[in-house]
Short mmCIF file of C-alpha atoms in Angstrom, two decimals:
data_model
loop_
_atom_site.label_atom_id
_atom_site.label_comp_id
_atom_site.label_asym_id
_atom_site.label_seq_id
_atom_site.Cartn_x
_atom_site.Cartn_y
_atom_site.Cartn_z
CA MET A 1 96.54 37.42 -17.14
CA VAL A 2 95.56 38.72 -20.56
CA GLN A 3 96.03 35.28 -22.08
CA LYS A 4 93.93 33.62 -19.36
CA LEU A 5 91.18 36.20 -19.85
CA TYR A 6 91.12 35.48 -23.56
CA GLU A 7 91.08 31.71 -23.01
CA LYS A 8 88.09 31.95 -20.66
CA PHE A 9 85.98 34.60 -22.39
CA GLY A 10 87.40 35.14 -25.87
CA VAL A 11 86.87 38.34 -27.85
CA THR A 12 83.68 39.08 -25.93
CA ALA A 13 85.73 40.02 -22.87
CA TRP A 14 87.43 42.85 -24.75
CA VAL A 15 84.12 44.01 -26.20
CA VAL A 16 82.60 44.15 -22.71
CA ILE A 17 85.64 45.95 -21.28
CA THR A 18 85.49 48.50 -24.10
CA ALA A 19 81.78 49.11 -23.43
CA LEU A 20 82.49 49.62 -19.73
CA LEU A 21 85.30 52.09 -20.45
CA LEU A 22 83.11 54.02 -22.87
CA THR A 23 80.34 54.07 -20.27
CA TYR A 24 82.61 55.53 -17.62
CA MET A 25 84.12 58.08 -20.01
CA THR A 26 80.69 59.18 -21.21
CA MET A 27 79.24 59.59 -17.74
CA SER A 28 82.37 61.38 -16.51
CA THR A 29 82.32 63.96 -19.29
CA VAL A 30 78.79 64.42 -20.60
CA ALA A 31 77.04 64.07 -17.25
CA ALA A 32 79.71 65.49 -14.96
CA ASP A 33 77.46 68.35 -13.86
CA ALA A 34 74.16 66.51 -14.12
CA ASP A 35 72.95 65.46 -10.69
CA ALA A 36 69.28 65.17 -11.58
CA TYR A 37 66.94 64.34 -14.40
CA ASN A 38 67.61 66.67 -17.36
CA ASP A 39 68.29 66.57 -21.09
CA SER A 40 72.06 66.34 -20.68
CA SER A 41 71.92 63.43 -18.27
CA MET A 42 69.38 61.52 -20.35
CA SER A 43 71.50 61.97 -23.47
CA ALA A 44 74.39 60.38 -21.62
CA VAL A 45 72.20 57.50 -20.45
CA PHE A 46 70.93 56.85 -23.98
CA LEU A 47 74.51 56.85 -25.24
CA VAL A 48 75.45 54.27 -22.62
CA LEU A 49 72.52 52.09 -23.66
CA LEU A 50 73.70 52.40 -27.25
CA PHE A 51 77.08 51.02 -26.16
CA VAL A 52 75.29 48.07 -24.55
CA ALA A 53 73.30 47.35 -27.71
CA LEU A 54 76.34 47.57 -30.00
CA ALA A 55 78.46 45.43 -27.68
CA GLY A 56 75.75 42.78 -27.56
CA ALA A 57 75.47 42.76 -31.34
CA VAL A 58 79.23 42.42 -31.85
CA CYS A 59 79.48 39.63 -29.27
CA VAL A 60 76.64 37.62 -30.81
CA ARG A 61 78.08 38.08 -34.29
CA TYR A 62 81.45 36.83 -33.05
CA ILE A 63 79.88 33.80 -31.35
CA PHE A 64 77.85 32.68 -34.34
CA SER A 65 80.64 33.30 -36.83
CA SER A 66 82.95 31.18 -34.67
CA ARG A 67 80.40 28.38 -34.60
CA LYS A 68 79.97 28.58 -38.36
CA ASP A 69 83.72 28.30 -38.90
CA GLY A 70 83.90 25.34 -36.52
CA SER A 71 86.11 27.21 -34.07
CA LYS A 72 85.99 26.19 -30.43
CA LEU A 73 84.40 28.86 -28.27
CA PRO A 74 85.81 29.79 -24.86
CA PRO A 75 83.84 28.18 -21.99
CA LEU A 76 82.60 31.43 -20.45
CA VAL A 77 81.87 33.38 -23.62
CA TRP A 78 78.14 33.75 -22.92
CA VAL A 79 78.83 34.71 -19.30
CA SER A 80 80.57 37.88 -20.41
CA VAL A 81 77.68 38.75 -22.73
CA TRP A 82 74.89 38.27 -20.17
CA SER A 83 76.89 39.99 -17.43
CA LEU A 84 77.32 43.16 -19.51
CA PRO A 85 74.12 44.91 -18.28
CA LEU A 86 75.00 44.12 -14.66
CA LEU A 87 78.55 45.43 -15.07
CA VAL A 88 77.32 48.59 -16.79
CA THR A 89 74.85 49.12 -13.95
CA LEU A 90 77.68 48.81 -11.43
CA VAL A 91 79.72 51.40 -13.34
CA MET A 92 76.66 53.66 -13.38
CA LEU A 93 76.06 53.35 -9.61
CA PRO A 94 77.50 56.76 -8.59
CA TRP A 95 75.31 58.58 -11.09
CA LEU A 96 72.24 56.44 -10.43
CA LEU A 97 72.50 57.18 -6.73
CA GLU A 98 72.55 60.90 -7.57
CA GLY A 99 69.22 60.54 -9.37
CA ILE A 100 70.46 60.93 -12.93
CA LEU A 101 67.87 58.52 -14.33
CA VAL A 102 64.72 59.49 -12.47
CA ASP A 103 63.57 62.22 -10.13
CA ARG A 104 64.15 62.36 -6.39
CA ASP A 105 60.80 60.72 -5.56
CA VAL A 106 62.20 57.33 -6.58
CA THR A 107 64.53 55.54 -4.19
CA ALA A 108 68.13 54.77 -5.13
CA ILE A 109 67.41 51.02 -5.14
CA GLY A 110 64.46 51.58 -7.45
CA SER A 111 66.61 53.67 -9.79
CA ILE A 112 69.31 51.00 -9.93
CA PHE A 113 66.76 48.23 -10.51
CA LEU A 114 65.05 50.24 -13.25
CA PHE A 115 68.28 50.93 -15.11
CA GLY A 116 69.29 47.27 -14.82
CA LEU A 117 66.04 46.18 -16.45
CA ILE A 118 66.44 48.76 -19.21
CA ALA A 119 70.04 47.64 -19.79
CA TYR A 120 69.03 43.98 -20.13
CA GLY A 121 66.23 44.93 -22.50
CA THR A 122 68.69 46.98 -24.54
CA LEU A 123 71.05 44.01 -24.73
CA LEU A 124 68.25 41.89 -26.19
CA LEU A 125 67.46 44.62 -28.69
CA GLY A 126 71.15 44.70 -29.55
CA PHE A 127 70.90 41.07 -30.65
CA LEU A 128 68.44 42.24 -33.32
CA LEU A 129 71.13 44.51 -34.74
CA VAL A 130 72.92 41.42 -36.05
CA PRO A 131 70.44 40.47 -38.81
CA PHE A 132 69.15 43.98 -39.46
CA VAL A 133 72.32 46.09 -39.23
CA LEU A 134 75.54 44.06 -39.08
CA ALA A 135 74.46 41.48 -41.67
CA PRO A 136 73.64 44.00 -44.43
CA LEU A 137 76.82 45.94 -43.69
CA GLU A 138 78.85 42.75 -44.04
CA LEU A 139 77.08 41.86 -47.28
CA ILE A 140 77.71 45.33 -48.68
CA ALA A 141 81.39 45.09 -47.74
CA ARG A 142 81.67 41.62 -49.30
CA GLY A 143 79.94 42.82 -52.45
CA VAL A 144 82.25 45.80 -52.83
CA LYS A 145 85.24 43.56 -52.18
CA GLY A 146 84.09 41.07 -54.81
CA ILE A 147 83.57 43.80 -57.40
CA SER A 148 87.00 45.26 -56.67
CA LYS A 149 88.57 41.82 -57.22
CA GLY A 150 86.90 41.39 -60.60
CA ASP A 151 84.02 39.10 -59.58
CA ARG A 152 81.48 41.59 -60.85
CA LYS A 153 78.45 39.28 -61.15
CA ASN A 154 78.58 37.74 -57.67
CA GLY A 155 79.75 41.02 -56.16
CA LEU A 156 76.78 42.94 -57.52
CA SER A 157 74.41 40.20 -56.38
CA ILE A 158 75.74 40.25 -52.81
CA LEU A 159 75.81 44.04 -52.79
CA GLY A 160 72.20 44.18 -53.94
CA ILE A 161 71.06 41.81 -51.19
CA GLY A 162 72.90 43.85 -48.58
CA LEU A 163 71.42 47.12 -49.80
CA TYR A 164 67.92 45.62 -49.86
CA ILE A 165 68.16 44.40 -46.25
CA ALA A 166 69.55 47.79 -45.26
CA ALA A 167 66.59 49.46 -46.98
CA VAL A 168 64.18 47.25 -45.01
CA THR A 169 65.86 48.30 -41.77
CA ALA A 170 65.82 51.96 -42.78
CA PHE A 171 62.14 51.76 -43.73
CA SER A 172 61.20 50.24 -40.38
CA PHE A 173 63.19 52.81 -38.43
CA ILE A 174 62.18 55.89 -40.44
CA GLY A 175 58.56 54.79 -40.65
CA GLY A 176 58.44 54.41 -36.88
CA LEU A 177 59.74 57.94 -36.44
CA ALA A 178 57.45 59.42 -39.09
CA ILE A 179 54.09 58.44 -37.58
CA GLU A 180 52.54 57.56 -34.26
CA THR A 181 49.74 55.00 -34.20
CA GLU A 182 47.09 54.42 -31.57
CA ARG A 183 47.63 50.65 -31.67
CA PHE A 184 50.64 48.36 -31.73
CA GLY A 185 51.62 45.17 -33.48
CA PRO A 186 49.47 43.74 -36.29
CA ALA A 187 46.59 45.98 -35.21
CA ALA A 188 48.65 49.00 -36.34
CA TRP A 189 49.25 47.70 -39.87
CA PRO A 190 46.11 49.29 -41.39
CA ALA A 191 47.12 52.68 -39.97
CA ILE A 192 50.65 52.26 -41.35
CA ILE A 193 49.33 51.39 -44.81
CA PHE A 194 46.89 54.31 -44.73
CA SER A 195 49.70 56.70 -43.76
CA LEU A 196 51.87 55.50 -46.64
CA LEU A 197 48.96 55.98 -49.05
CA GLY A 198 48.08 59.38 -47.58
CA LEU A 199 44.63 58.24 -46.46
CA PRO A 200 43.00 59.29 -43.17
CA GLY A 201 43.35 56.79 -40.37
CA ALA A 202 44.19 56.16 -36.72
CA TYR A 203 47.65 57.70 -36.87
CA GLU A 204 49.39 61.01 -36.31
CA VAL A 205 52.14 62.31 -38.57
CA GLU A 206 55.23 63.26 -36.59
CA SER A 207 57.35 64.30 -39.58
CA GLU A 208 56.17 64.86 -43.14
CA VAL A 209 59.73 64.63 -44.46
CA LEU A 210 60.38 61.26 -42.84
CA LEU A 211 56.99 60.02 -44.02
CA TRP A 212 57.87 60.85 -47.62
CA VAL A 213 61.22 59.11 -47.21
CA ALA A 214 59.38 56.05 -45.87
CA ARG A 215 57.04 56.16 -48.88
CA LEU A 216 59.97 56.25 -51.29
CA LEU A 217 61.59 53.33 -49.50
CA ALA A 218 58.32 51.40 -49.62
CA VAL A 219 58.09 51.92 -53.38
CA LEU A 220 61.70 50.81 -53.73
CA LEU A 221 61.19 47.69 -51.60
CA ILE A 222 58.16 46.66 -53.65
CA SER A 223 59.44 47.57 -57.11
CA VAL A 224 62.87 45.97 -56.87
CA PRO A 225 61.68 42.35 -56.38
CA LEU A 226 58.91 42.77 -58.96
CA SER A 227 61.25 44.21 -61.58
CA SER A 228 63.81 41.51 -60.81
CA GLN A 229 61.25 38.76 -61.34
CA TYR A 230 60.02 40.44 -64.52
CA LEU A 231 63.53 40.61 -65.94
CA ARG A 232 64.21 36.97 -65.05
CA PHE A 233 60.95 35.89 -66.65
CA GLY A 234 61.82 37.85 -69.78
CA VAL A 235 65.26 36.27 -70.01
CA ARG A 236 63.83 32.77 -69.57
CA LYS A 237 61.17 33.46 -72.19
CA ASP A 238 63.75 34.66 -74.71
CA SER A 239 65.94 31.62 -73.98
CA ALA A 240 63.00 29.28 -74.55
CA LYS A 241 62.24 30.90 -77.91
CA ALA A 242 65.87 30.58 -78.96
#
């Protein structure tokens, strides 16, 4: 049975099963006494959604790495990925029916439907973890591995790229927590720039500490490419003179 499951779904089946087990364990322990909307129950729900996002990211990374290597993917590999939110919702049914997600004014069907939509949205967000979280972590690991094996030049280059992508991710996340803007998307860019420069604008500071961290990261993200280009230009100029 295990072999047949692997042949049909591949590694994604085990990732999905792990996420379902973690969901059940979390809801059984953290939210055992939570039969209505409260901080404890919502913490458990957010943790479950985190499992969904991480599982989606791992599955997508496995699928694309298999394609890159030329490996043949199992026929139902995507089925297990897209069915994850539905399966998690089914595991959550006892707690959703008790009103753990919303208050008693919402029907049980509405609560189940709402969580299902949130779970699918979280899965899609989990796909974004691949380029912004998993990719830099892999690059950092490869860079450290290369340096440890004596390939210092390539190892440092890969490590630097990984750290830079990780800094971009950290800047986006920390900056989003540091301020709250009145607008969204491109319309919010002026407010974001004003907040980084300390100028008045259509934003509200949520955390001064996080805002200063975001400013430091912004300086780092701008200065590193500029200094790198300057050093390369200087090396080329010296080589041309020689």
